[in-house]
PDB file of C-alpha atoms in Angstrom:
ATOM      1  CA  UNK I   1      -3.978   6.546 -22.961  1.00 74.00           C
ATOM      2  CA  UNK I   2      -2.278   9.495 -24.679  1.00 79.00           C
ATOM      3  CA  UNK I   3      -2.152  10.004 -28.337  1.00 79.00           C
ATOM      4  CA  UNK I   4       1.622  10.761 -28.719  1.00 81.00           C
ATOM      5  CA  UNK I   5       0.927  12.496 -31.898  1.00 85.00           C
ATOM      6  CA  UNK I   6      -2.381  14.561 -31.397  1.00 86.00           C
ATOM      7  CA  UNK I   7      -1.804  14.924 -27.789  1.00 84.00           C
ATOM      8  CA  UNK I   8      -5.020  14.192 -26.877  1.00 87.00           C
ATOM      9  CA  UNK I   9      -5.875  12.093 -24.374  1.00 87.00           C
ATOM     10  CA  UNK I  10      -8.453   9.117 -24.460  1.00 81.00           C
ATOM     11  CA  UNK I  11     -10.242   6.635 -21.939  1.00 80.00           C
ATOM     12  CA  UNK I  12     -11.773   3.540 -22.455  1.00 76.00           C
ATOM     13  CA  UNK I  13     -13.396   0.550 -20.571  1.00 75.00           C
ATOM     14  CA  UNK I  14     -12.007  -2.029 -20.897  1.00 77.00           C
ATOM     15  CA  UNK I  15     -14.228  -4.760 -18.949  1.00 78.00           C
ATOM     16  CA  UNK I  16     -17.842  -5.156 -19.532  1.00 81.00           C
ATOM     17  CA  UNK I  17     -18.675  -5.824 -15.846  1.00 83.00           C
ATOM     18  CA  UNK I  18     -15.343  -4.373 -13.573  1.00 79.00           C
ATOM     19  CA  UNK I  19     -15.589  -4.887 -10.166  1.00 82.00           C
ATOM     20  CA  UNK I  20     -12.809  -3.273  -7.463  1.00 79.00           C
ATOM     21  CA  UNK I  21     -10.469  -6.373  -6.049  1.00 80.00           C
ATOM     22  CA  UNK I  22      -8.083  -4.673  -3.878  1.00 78.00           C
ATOM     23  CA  UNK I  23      -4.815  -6.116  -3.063  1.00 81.00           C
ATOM     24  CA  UNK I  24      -4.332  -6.952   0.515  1.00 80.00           C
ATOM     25  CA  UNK I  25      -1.228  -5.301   0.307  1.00 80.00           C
ATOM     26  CA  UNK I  26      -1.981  -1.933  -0.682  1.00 80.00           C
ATOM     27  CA  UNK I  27      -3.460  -1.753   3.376  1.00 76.00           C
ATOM     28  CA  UNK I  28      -0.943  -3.715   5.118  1.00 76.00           C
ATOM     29  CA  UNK I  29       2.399  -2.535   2.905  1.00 78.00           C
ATOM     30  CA  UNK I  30       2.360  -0.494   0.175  1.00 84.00           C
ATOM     31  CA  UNK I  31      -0.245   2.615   1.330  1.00 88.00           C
ATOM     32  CA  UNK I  32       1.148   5.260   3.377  1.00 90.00           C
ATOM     33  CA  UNK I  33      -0.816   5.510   6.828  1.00 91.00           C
ATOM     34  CA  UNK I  34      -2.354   8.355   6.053  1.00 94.00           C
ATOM     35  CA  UNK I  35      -4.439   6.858   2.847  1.00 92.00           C
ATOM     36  CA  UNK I  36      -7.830   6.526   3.208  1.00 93.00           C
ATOM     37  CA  UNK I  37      -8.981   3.246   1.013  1.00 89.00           C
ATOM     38  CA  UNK I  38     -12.594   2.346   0.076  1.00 86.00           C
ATOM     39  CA  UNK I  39     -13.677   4.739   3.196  1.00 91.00           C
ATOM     40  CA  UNK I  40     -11.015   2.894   5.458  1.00 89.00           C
ATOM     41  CA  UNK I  41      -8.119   4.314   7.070  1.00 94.00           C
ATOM     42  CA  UNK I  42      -4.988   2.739   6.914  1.00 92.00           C
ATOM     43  CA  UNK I  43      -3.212   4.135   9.851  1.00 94.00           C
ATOM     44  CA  UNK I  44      -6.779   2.709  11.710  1.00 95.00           C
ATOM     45  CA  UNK I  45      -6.256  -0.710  10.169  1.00 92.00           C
ATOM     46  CA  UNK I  46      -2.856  -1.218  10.945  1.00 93.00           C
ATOM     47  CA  UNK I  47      -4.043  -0.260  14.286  1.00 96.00           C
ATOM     48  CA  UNK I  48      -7.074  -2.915  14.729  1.00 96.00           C
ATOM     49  CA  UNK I  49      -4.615  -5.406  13.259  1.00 94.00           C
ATOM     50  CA  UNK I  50      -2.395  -4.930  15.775  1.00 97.00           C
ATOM     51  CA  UNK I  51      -5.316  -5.097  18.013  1.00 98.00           C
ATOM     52  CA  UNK I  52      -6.263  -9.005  16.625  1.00 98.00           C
ATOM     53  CA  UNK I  53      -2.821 -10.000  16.610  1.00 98.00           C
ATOM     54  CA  UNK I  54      -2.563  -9.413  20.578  1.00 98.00           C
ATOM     55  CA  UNK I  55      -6.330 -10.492  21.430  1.00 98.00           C
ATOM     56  CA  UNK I  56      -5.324 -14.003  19.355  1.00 98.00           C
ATOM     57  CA  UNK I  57      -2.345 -13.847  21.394  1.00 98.00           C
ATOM     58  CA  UNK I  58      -3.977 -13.510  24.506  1.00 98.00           C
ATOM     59  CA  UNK I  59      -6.418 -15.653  23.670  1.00 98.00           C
ATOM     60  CA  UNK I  60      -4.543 -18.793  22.581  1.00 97.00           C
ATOM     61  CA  UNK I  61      -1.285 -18.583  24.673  1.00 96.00           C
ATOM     62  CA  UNK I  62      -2.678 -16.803  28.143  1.00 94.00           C
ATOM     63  CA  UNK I  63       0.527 -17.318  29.833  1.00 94.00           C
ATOM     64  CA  UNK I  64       2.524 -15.818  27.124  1.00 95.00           C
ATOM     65  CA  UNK I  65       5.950 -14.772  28.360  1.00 97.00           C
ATOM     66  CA  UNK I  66       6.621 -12.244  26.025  1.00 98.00           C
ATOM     67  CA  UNK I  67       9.063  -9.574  27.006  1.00 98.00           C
ATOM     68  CA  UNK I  68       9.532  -6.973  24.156  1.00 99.00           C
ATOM     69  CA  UNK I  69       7.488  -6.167  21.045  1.00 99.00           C
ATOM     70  CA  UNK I  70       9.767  -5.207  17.946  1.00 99.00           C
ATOM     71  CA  UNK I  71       8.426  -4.275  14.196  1.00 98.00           C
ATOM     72  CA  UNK I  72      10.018  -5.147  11.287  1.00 94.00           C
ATOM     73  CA  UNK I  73      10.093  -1.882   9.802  1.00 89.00           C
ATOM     74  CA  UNK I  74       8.610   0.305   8.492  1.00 86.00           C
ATOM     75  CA  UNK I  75       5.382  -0.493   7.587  1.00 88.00           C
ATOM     76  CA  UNK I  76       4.440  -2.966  10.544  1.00 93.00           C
ATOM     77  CA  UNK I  77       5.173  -0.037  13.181  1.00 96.00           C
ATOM     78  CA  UNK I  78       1.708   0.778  13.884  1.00 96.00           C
ATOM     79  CA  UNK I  79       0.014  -2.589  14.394  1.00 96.00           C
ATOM     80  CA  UNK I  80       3.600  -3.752  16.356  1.00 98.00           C
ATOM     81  CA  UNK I  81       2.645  -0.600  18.894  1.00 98.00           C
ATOM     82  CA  UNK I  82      -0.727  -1.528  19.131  1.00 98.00           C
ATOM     83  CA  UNK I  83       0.029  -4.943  19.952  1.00 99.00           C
ATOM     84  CA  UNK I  84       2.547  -4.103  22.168  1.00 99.00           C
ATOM     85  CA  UNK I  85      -0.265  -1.397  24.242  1.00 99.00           C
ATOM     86  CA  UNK I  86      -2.699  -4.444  24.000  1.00 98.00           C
ATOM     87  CA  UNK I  87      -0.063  -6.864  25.707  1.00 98.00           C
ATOM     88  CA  UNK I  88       0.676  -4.437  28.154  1.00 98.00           C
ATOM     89  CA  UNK I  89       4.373  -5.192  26.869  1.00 98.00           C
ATOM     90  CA  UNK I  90       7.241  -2.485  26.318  1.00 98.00           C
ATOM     91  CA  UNK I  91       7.603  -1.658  22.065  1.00 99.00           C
ATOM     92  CA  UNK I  92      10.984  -1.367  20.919  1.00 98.00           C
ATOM     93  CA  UNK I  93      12.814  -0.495  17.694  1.00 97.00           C
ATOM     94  CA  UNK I  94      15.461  -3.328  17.657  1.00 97.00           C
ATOM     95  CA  UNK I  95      16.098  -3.034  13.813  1.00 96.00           C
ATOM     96  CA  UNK I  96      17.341  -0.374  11.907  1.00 92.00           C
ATOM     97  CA  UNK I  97      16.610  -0.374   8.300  1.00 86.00           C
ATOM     98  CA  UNK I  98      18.961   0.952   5.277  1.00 80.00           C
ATOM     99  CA  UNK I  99      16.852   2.532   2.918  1.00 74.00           C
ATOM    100  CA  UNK I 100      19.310   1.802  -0.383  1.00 59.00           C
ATOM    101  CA  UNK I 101      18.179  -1.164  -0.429  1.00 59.00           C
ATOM    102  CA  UNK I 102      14.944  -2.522  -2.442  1.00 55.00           C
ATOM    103  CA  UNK I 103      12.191  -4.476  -1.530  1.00 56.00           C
ATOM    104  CA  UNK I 104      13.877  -7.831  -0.228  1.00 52.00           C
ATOM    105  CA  UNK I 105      10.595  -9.968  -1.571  1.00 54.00           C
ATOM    106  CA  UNK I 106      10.487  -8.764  -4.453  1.00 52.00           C
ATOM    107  CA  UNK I 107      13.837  -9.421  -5.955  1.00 52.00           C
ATOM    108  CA  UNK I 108      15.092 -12.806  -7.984  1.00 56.00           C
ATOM    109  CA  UNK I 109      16.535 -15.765  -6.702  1.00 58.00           C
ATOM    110  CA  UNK I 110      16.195 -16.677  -2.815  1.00 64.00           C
ATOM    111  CA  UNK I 111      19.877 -16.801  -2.394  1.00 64.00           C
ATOM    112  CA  UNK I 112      19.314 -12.913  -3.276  1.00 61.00           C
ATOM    113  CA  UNK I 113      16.504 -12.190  -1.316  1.00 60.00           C
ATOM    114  CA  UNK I 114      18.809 -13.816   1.796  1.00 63.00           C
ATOM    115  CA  UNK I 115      21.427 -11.720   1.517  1.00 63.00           C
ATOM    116  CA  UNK I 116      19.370  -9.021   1.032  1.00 66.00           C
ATOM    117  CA  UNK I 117      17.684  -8.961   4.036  1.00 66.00           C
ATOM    118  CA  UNK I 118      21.295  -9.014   6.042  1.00 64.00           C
ATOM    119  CA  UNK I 119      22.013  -5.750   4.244  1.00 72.00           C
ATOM    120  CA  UNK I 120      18.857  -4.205   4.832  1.00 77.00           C
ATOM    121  CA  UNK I 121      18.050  -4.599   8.105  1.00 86.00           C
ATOM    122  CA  UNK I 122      21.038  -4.242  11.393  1.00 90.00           C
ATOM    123  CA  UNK I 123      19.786  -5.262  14.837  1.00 94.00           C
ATOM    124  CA  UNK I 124      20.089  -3.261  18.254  1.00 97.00           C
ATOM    125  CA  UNK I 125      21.665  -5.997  20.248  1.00 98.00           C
ATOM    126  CA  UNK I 126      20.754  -4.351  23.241  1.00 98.00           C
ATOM    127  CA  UNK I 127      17.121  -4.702  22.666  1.00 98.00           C
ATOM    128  CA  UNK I 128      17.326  -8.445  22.203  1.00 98.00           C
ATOM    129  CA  UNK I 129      19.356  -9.573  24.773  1.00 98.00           C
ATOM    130  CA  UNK I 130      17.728 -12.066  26.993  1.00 98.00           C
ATOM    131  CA  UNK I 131      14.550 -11.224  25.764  1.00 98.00           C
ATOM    132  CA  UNK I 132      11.302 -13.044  24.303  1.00 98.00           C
ATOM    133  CA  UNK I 133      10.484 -11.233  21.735  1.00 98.00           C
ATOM    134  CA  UNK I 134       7.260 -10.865  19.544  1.00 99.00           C
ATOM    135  CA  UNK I 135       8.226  -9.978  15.925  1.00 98.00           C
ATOM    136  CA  UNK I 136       5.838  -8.390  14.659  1.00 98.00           C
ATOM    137  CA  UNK I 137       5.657  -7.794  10.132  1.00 93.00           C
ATOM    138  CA  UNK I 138       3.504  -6.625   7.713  1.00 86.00           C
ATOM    139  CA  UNK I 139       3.273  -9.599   5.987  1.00 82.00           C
ATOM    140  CA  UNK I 140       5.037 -12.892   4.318  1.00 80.00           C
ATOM    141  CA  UNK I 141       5.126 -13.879   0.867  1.00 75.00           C
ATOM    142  CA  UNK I 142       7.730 -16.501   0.761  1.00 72.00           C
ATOM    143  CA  UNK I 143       8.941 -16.899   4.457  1.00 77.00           C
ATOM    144  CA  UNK I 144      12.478 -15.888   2.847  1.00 77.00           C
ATOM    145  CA  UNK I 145      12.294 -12.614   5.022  1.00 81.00           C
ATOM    146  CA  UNK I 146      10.777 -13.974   7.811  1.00 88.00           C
ATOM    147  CA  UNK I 147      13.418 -16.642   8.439  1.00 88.00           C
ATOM    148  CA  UNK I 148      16.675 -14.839   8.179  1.00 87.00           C
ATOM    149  CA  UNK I 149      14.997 -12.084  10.471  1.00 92.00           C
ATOM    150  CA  UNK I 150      14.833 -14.164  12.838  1.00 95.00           C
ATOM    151  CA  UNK I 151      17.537 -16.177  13.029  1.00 93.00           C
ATOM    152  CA  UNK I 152      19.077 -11.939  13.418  1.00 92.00           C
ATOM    153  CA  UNK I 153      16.887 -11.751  16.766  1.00 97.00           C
ATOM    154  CA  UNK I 154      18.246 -14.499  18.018  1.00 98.00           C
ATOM    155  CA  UNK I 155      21.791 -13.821  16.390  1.00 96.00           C
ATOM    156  CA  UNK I 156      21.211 -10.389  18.326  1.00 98.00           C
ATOM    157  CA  UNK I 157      20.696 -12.745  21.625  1.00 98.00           C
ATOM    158  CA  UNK I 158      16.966 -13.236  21.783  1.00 98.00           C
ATOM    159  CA  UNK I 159      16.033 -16.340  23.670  1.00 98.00           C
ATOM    160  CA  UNK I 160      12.257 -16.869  22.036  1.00 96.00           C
TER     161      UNK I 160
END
């Protein structure tokens, strides 16, 4: 902390024992791709998440009949675009985000965080249309998010 009076500055432990307990999030959301964490790149684990998420895929539903692989943006791009190389399946931006609006999960009351997500996100019909489509996001904390975006894909004309 910062002595407001002398200036000075002053640092203290606070923990006998502290250990590092890293939020999940700050790889799959809140770092910017080019952090490195603990040694880690983020950009590289968004990529070998991507990677799981279409191996699992392949794995459990062989005879998938997905068509399109779309992020949720922003921070889901780069393990949607792996997934989508690992699938052998086209990548498409089919939502458009407006940045003036805040984190949808974070705000109070889900009859807000609904809402919010209408504003914030706008599909590209064009890209859903007839489609099966494998959403792919960065997380879920309360499903709010989840939900309305899809019931946009298929709003937008997505069949699966």
């Amino acid at each position: 902390f910062i002595d407001m009076k002398s200036g000075e500055c002053h640092t203290r432990m606070c923990h006998k024992n502290p250990t590092s307990a890293p939020c999940i999030f700050e790889y799959v959301y809140f770092a910017r791709p080019d952090s490195i964490m603990d040694g880690v790149s983020v950009y590289e684990s968004r990529l070998t998440m991507g990677s799981k998420l279409a191996d699992k895929i392949k794995r459990k539903f062989p005879q998938h009949d997905i068509d399109v692989v779309i992020p949720i943006p922003d921070t889901s791009r780069t393990s949607a675009l792996q997934a989508a190389y690992t699938l052998g399946r086209p990548f498409r931006e089919g939502f458009i985000k407006n940045r003036y609006i805040a984190r949808t999960f974070i705000m109070p009351g889900q009859e807000t965080r609904k809402k919010s997500v209408r504003l914030k996100l706008n599909t590209i019909k064009s890209e859903f249309a007839g489609r099966n489509v494998l959403l792919v996001d960065d997380s879920v904390v309360r499903g709010t998010t989840a939900r309305e975006i899809v019931q946009m894909a298929r709003d937008a004309g997505a069949l699966k």
